[in-house]
PDB file of C-alpha atoms in Angstrom:
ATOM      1  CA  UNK A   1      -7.995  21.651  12.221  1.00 65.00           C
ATOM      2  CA  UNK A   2      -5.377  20.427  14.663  1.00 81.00           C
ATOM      3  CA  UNK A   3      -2.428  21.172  12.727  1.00 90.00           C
ATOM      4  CA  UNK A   4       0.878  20.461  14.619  1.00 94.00           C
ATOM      5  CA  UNK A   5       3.766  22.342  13.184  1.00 96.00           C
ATOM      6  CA  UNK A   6       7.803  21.787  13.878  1.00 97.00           C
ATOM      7  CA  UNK A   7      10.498  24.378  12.971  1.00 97.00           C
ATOM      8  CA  UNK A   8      13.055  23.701  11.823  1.00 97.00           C
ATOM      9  CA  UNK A   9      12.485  20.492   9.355  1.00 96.00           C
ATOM     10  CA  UNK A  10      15.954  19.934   9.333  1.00 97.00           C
ATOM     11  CA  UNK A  11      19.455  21.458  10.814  1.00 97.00           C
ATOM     12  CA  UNK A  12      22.526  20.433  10.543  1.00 97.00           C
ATOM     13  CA  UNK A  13      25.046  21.675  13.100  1.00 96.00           C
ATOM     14  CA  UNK A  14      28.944  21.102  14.563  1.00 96.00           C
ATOM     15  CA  UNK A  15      29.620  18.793  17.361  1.00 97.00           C
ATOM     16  CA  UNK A  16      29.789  20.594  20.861  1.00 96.00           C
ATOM     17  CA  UNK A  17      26.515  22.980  19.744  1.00 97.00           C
ATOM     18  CA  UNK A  18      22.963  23.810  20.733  1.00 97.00           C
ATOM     19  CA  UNK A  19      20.144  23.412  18.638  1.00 97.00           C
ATOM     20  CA  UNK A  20      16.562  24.666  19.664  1.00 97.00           C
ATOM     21  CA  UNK A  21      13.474  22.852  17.949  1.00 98.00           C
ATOM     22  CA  UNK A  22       9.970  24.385  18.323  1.00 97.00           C
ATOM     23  CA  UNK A  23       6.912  22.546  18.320  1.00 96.00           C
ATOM     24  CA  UNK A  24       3.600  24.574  17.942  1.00 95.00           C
ATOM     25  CA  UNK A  25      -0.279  23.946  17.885  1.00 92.00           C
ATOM     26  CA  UNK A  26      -1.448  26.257  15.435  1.00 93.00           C
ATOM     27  CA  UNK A  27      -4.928  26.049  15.900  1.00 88.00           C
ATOM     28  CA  UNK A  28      -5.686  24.592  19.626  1.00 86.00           C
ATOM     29  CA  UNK A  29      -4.167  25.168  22.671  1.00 87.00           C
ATOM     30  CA  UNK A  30      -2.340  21.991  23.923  1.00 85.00           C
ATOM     31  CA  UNK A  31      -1.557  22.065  27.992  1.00 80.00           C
ATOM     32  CA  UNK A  32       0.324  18.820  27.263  1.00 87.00           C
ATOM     33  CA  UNK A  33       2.936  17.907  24.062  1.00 92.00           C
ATOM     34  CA  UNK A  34       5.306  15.158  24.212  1.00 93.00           C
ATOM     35  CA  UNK A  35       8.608  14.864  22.583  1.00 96.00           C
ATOM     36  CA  UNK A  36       9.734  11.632  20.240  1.00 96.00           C
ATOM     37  CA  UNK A  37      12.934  10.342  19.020  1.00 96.00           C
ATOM     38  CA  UNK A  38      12.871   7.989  16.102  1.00 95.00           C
ATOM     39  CA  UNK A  39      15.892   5.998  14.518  1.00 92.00           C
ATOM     40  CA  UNK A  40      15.464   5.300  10.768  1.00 89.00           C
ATOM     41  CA  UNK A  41      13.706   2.225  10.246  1.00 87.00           C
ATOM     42  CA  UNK A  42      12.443   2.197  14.344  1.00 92.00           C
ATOM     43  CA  UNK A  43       9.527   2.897  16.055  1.00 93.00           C
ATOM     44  CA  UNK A  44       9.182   6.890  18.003  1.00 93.00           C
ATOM     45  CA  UNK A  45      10.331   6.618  21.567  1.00 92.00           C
ATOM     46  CA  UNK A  46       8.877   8.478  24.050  1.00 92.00           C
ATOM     47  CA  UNK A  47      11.671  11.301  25.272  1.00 95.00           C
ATOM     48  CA  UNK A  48       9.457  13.749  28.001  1.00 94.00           C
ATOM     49  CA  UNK A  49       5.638  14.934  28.632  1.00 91.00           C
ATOM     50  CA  UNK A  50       6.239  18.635  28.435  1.00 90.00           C
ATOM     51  CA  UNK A  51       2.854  20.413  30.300  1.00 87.00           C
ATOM     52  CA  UNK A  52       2.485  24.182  30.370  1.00 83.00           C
ATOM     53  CA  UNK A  53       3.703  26.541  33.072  1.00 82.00           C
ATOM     54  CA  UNK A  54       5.678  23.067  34.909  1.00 84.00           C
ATOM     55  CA  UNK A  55       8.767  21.056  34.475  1.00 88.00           C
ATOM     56  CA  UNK A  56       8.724  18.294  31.979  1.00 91.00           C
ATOM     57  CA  UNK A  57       8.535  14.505  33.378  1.00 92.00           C
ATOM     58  CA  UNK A  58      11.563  12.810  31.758  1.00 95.00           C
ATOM     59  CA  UNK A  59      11.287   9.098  30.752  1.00 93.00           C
ATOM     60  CA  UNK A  60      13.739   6.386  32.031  1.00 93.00           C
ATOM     61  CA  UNK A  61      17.114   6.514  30.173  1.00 93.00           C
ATOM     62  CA  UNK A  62      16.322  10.243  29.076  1.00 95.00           C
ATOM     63  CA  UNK A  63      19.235  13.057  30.310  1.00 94.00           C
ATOM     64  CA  UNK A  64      17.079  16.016  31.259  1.00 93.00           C
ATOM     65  CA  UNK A  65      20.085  18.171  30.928  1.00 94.00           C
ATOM     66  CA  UNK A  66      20.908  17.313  27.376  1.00 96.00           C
ATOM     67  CA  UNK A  67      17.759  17.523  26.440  1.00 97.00           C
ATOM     68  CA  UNK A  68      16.112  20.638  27.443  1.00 96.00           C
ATOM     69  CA  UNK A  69      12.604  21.253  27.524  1.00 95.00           C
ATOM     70  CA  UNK A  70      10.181  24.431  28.023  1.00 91.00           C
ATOM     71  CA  UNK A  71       6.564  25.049  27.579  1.00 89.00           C
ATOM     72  CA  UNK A  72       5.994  28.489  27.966  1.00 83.00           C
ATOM     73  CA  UNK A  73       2.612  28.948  26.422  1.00 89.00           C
ATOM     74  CA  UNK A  74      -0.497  26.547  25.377  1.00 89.00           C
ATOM     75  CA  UNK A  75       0.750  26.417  21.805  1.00 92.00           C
ATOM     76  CA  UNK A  76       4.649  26.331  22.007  1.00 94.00           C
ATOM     77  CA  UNK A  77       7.114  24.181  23.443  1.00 94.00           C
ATOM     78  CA  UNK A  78      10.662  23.771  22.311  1.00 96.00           C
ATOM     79  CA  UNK A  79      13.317  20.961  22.820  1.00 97.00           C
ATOM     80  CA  UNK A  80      17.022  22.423  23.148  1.00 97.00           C
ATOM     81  CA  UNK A  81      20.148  19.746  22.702  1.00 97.00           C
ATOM     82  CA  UNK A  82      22.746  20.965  24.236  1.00 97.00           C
ATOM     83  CA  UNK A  83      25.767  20.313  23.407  1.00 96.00           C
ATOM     84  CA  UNK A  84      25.076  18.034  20.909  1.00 96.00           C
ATOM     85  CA  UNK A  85      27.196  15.067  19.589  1.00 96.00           C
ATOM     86  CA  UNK A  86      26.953  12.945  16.429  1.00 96.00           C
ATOM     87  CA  UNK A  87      25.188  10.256  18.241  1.00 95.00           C
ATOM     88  CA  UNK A  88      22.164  12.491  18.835  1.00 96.00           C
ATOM     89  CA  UNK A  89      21.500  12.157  15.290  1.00 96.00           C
ATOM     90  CA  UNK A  90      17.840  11.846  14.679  1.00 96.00           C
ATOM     91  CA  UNK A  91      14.160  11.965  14.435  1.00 96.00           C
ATOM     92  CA  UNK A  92      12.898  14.262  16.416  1.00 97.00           C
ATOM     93  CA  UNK A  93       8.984  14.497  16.444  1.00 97.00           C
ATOM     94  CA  UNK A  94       6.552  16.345  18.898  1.00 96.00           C
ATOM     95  CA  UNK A  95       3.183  15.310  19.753  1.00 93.00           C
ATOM     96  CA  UNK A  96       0.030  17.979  20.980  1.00 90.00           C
ATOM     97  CA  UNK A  97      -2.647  16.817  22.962  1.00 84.00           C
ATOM     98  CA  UNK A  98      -5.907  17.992  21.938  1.00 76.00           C
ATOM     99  CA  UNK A  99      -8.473  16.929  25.213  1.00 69.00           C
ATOM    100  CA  UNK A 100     -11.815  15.716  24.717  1.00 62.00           C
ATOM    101  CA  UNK A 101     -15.057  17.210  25.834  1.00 52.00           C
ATOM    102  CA  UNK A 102     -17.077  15.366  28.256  1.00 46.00           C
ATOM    103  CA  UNK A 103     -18.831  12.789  26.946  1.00 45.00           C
ATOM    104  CA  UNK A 104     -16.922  12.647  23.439  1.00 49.00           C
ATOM    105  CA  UNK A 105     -14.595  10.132  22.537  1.00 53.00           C
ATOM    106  CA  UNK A 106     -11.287  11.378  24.870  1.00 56.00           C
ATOM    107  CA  UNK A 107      -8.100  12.772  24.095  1.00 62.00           C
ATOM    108  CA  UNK A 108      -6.361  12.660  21.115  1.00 76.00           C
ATOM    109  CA  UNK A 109      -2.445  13.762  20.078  1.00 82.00           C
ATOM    110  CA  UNK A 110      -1.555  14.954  17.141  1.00 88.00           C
ATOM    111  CA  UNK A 111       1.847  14.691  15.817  1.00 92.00           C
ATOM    112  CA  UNK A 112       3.992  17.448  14.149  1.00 95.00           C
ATOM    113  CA  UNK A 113       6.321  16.744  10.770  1.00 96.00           C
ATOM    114  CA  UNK A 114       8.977  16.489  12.608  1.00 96.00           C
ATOM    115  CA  UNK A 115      12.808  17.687  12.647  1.00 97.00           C
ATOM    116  CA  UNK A 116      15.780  15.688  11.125  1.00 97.00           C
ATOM    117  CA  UNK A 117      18.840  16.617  13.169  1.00 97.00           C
ATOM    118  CA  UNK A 118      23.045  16.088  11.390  1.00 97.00           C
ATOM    119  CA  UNK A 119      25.642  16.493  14.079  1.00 97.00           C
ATOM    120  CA  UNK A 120      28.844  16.155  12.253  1.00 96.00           C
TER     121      UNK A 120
ATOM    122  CA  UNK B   1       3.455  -5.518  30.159  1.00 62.00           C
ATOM    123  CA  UNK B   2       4.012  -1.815  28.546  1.00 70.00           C
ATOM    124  CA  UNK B   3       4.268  -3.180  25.458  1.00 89.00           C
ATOM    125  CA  UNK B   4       2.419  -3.544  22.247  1.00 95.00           C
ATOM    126  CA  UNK B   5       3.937  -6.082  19.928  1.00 96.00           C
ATOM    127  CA  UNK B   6       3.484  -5.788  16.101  1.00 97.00           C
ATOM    128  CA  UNK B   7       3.525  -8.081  13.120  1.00 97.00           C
ATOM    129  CA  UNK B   8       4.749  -7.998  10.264  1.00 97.00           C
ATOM    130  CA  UNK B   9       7.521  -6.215  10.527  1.00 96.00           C
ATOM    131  CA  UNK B  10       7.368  -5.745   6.527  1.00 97.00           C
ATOM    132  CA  UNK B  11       4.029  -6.765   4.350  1.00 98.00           C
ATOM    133  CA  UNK B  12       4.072  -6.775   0.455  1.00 98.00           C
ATOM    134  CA  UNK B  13       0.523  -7.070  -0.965  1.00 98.00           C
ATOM    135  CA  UNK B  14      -0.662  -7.076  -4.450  1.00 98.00           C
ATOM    136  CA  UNK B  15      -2.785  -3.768  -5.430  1.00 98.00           C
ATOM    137  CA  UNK B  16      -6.423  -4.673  -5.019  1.00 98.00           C
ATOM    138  CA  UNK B  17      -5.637  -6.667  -2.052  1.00 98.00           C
ATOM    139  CA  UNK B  18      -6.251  -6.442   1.227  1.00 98.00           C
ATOM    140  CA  UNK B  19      -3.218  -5.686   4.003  1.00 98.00           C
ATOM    141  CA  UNK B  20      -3.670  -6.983   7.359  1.00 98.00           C
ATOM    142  CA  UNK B  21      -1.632  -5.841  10.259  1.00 98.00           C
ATOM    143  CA  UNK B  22      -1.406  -7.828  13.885  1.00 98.00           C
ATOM    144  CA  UNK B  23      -0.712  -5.899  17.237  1.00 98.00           C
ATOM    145  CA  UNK B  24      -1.767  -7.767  20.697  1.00 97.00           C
ATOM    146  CA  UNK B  25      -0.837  -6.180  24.259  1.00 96.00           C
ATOM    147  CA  UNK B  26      -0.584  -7.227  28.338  1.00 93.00           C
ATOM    148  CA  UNK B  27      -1.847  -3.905  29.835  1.00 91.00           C
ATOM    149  CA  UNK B  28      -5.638  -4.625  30.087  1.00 90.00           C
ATOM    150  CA  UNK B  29      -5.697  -0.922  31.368  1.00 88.00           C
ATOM    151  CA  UNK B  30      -5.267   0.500  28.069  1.00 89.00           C
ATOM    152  CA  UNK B  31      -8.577   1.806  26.697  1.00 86.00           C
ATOM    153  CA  UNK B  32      -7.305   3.779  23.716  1.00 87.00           C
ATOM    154  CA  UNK B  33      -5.784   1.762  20.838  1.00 92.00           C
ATOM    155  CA  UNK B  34      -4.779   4.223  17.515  1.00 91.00           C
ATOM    156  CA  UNK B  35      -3.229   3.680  14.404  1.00 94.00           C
ATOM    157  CA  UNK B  36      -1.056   5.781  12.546  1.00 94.00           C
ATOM    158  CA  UNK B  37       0.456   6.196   9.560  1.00 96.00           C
ATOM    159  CA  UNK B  38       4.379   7.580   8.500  1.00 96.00           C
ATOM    160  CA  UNK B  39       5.623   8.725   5.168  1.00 96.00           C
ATOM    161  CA  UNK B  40       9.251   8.737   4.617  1.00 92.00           C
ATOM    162  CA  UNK B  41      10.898  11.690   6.580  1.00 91.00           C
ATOM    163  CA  UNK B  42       7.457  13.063   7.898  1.00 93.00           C
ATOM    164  CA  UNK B  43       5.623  12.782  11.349  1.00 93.00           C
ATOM    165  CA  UNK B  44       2.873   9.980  11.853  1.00 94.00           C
ATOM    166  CA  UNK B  45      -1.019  10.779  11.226  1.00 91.00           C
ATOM    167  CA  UNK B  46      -3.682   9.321  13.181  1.00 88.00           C
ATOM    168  CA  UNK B  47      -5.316   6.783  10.588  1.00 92.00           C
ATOM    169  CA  UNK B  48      -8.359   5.415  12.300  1.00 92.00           C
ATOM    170  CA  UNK B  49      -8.382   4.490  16.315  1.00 90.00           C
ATOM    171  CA  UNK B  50     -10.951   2.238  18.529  1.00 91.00           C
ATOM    172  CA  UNK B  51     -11.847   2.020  22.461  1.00 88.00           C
ATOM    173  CA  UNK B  52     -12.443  -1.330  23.636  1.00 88.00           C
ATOM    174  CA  UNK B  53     -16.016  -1.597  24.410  1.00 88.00           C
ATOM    175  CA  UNK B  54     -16.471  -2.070  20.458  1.00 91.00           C
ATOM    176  CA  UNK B  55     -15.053  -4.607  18.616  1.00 95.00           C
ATOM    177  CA  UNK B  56     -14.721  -3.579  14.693  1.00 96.00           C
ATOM    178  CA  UNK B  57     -14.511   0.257  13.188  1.00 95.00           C
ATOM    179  CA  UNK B  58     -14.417   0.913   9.552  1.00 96.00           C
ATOM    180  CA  UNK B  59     -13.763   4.496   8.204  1.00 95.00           C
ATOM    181  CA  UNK B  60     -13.742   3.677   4.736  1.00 96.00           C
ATOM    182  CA  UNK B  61     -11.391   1.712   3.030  1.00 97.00           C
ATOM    183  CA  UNK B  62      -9.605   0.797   6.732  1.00 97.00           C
ATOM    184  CA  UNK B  63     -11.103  -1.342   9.550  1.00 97.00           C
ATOM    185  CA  UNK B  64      -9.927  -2.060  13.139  1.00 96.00           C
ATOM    186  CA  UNK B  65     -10.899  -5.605  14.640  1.00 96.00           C
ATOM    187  CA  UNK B  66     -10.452  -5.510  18.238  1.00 96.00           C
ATOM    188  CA  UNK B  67     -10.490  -8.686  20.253  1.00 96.00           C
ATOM    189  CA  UNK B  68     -10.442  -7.952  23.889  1.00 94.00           C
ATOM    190  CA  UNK B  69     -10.585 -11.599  25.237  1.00 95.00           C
ATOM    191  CA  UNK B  70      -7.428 -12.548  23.485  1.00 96.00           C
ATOM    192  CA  UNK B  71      -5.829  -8.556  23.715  1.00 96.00           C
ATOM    193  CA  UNK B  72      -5.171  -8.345  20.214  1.00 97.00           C
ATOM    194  CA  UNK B  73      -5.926  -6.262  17.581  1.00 97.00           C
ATOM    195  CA  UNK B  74      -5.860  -5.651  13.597  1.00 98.00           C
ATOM    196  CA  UNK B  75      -5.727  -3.115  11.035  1.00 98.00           C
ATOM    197  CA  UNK B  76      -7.119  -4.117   7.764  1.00 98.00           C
ATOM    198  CA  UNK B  77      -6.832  -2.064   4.327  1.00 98.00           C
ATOM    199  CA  UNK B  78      -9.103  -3.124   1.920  1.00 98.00           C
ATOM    200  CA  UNK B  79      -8.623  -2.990  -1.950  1.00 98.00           C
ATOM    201  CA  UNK B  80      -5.020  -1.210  -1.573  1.00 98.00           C
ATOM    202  CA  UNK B  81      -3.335   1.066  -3.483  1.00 97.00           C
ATOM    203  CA  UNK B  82       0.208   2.148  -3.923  1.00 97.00           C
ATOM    204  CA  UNK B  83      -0.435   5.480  -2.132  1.00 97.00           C
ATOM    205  CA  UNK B  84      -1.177   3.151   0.729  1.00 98.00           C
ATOM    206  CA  UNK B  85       2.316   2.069   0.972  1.00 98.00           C
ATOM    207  CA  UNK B  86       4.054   3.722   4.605  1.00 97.00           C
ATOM    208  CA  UNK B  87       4.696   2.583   8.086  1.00 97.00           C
ATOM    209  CA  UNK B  88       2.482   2.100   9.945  1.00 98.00           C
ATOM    210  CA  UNK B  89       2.110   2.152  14.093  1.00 96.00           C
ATOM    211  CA  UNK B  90      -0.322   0.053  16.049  1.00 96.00           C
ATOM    212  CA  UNK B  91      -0.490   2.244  19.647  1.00 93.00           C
ATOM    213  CA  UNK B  92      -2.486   1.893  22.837  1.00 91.00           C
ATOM    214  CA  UNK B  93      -2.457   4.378  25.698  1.00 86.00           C
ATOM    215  CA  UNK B  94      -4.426   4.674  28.937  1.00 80.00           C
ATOM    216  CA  UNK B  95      -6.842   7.973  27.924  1.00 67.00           C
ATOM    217  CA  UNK B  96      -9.079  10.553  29.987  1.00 51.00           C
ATOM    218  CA  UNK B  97     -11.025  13.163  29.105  1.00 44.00           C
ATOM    219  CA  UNK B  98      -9.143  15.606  30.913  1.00 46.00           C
ATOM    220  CA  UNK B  99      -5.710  14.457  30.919  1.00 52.00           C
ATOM    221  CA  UNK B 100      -3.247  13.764  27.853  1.00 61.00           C
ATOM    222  CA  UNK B 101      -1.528  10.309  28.496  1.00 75.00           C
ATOM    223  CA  UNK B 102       1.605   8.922  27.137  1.00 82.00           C
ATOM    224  CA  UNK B 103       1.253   6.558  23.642  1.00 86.00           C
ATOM    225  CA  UNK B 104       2.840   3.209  23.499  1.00 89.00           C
ATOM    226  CA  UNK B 105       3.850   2.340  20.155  1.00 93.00           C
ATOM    227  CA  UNK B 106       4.042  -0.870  18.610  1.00 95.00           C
ATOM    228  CA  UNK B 107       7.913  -1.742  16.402  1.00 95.00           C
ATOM    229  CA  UNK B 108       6.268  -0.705  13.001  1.00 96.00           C
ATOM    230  CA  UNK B 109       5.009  -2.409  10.006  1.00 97.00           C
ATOM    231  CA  UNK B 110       6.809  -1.626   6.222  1.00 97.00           C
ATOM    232  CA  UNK B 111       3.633  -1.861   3.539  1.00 98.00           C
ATOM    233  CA  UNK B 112       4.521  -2.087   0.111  1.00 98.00           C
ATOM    234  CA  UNK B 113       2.537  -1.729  -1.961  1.00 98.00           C
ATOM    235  CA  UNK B 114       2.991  -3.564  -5.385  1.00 96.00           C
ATOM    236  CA  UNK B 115       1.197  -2.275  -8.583  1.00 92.00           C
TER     237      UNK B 115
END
């Protein structure tokens, strides 16, 4: 169980462009998934919390209106770059939070495959 | 005081061997500290993870050693094997039971390895 999925695994696309990435829980419903950026050879960097049915919190340094975020439902959120440049070349890995019962041992996320993204 | 610092930054260990992996943090609120692992081109994978009121986990062949005095922290992999060779992430976050909270990860550590 938990199974994270990410379409696509890969796009290339044209400077100037939009490119949509999904992120879905396929087998639990996830109010909360977070969105990563990682750099070959780096550690992920945390982009934006993205909870369901409200406006993604943005971390420091992260443009909110290049990156694009919307959870519409408990098992899918997507990350849009708009207008995308060569330098947003990248990693780009989402995260679902699966919450744990009362009691148990907490929360755990668990992390999709994630999308490589070519802007020529 | 966000941060979780990691060392090495590469490790090459014989197979049979054992890999050891340092991490050590500031924030003495964090109260969730996971590992994971990364494959080439693929997402990370929760390996094994420990809360701080314990201070060693073993799930088979991998074993966390926490020590909360000095805020540090170790992955070991005992007798390793080439299919152990990834990244891997030493993390801690501040964790509820009814809220998902944001993961700090450490700067990564290249295993190799060696047959």
């Amino acid at each position: 169980g938990a199974v994270v999925s990410q379409h696509p695994s890969r796009v290339i696309c044209k400077s100037g462009t939009s490119v949509k990435i999904e992120c879905r829980s396929l087998d639990f419903q996830a109010t909360t998934m977070f969105w990563y950026r990682q750099f070959p050879k780096q550690s992920l960097m945390l982009m934006a919390t993205s909870n369901e049915g409200s406006k993604a919190t943005y971390e420091q340094g992260v443009e909110k209106d290049k990156f694009l975020i919307n959870h519409a439902s408990l098992t899918l959120s997507t990350l849009t770059v708009t207008s995308a440049h060569p330098e947003d070349s990248s990693f780009y890995i989402c995260s679902a939070s699966l919450p744990g019962l009362a009691g148990g041992p907490g929360e755990t996320q668990y992390f999709g495959p994630g999308t490589r993204l070519l802007v020529l | 005081q966000q941060q979780v610092k990691q060392s090495p930054q590469s490790l090459i260990v014989q197979k049979g061997g054992i890999s050891i992996i340092n991490c050590a943090y500031e924030n003495t609120a964090f109260d969730y500290f996971p590992w994971y692992q990364q494959f080439p081109g693929k997402g990370p994978a929760l390996l094994i993870a420990i809360r701080p009121d314990v201070s060693e986990k073993k799930e088979g062949r991998f074993t966390i050693s926490f020590n909360k005095s000095a805020k540090q922290f170790s992955l070991h992999i005992m007798d390793s094997q080439p299919g152990d060779s990834a990244t891997y992430f030493c993390a801690a976050s501040i964790g509820g039971y009814s809220s998902a909270s944001k993961i700090i990860f450490g700067s990564g550590t290249r295993l190799s390895i060696r047959p």
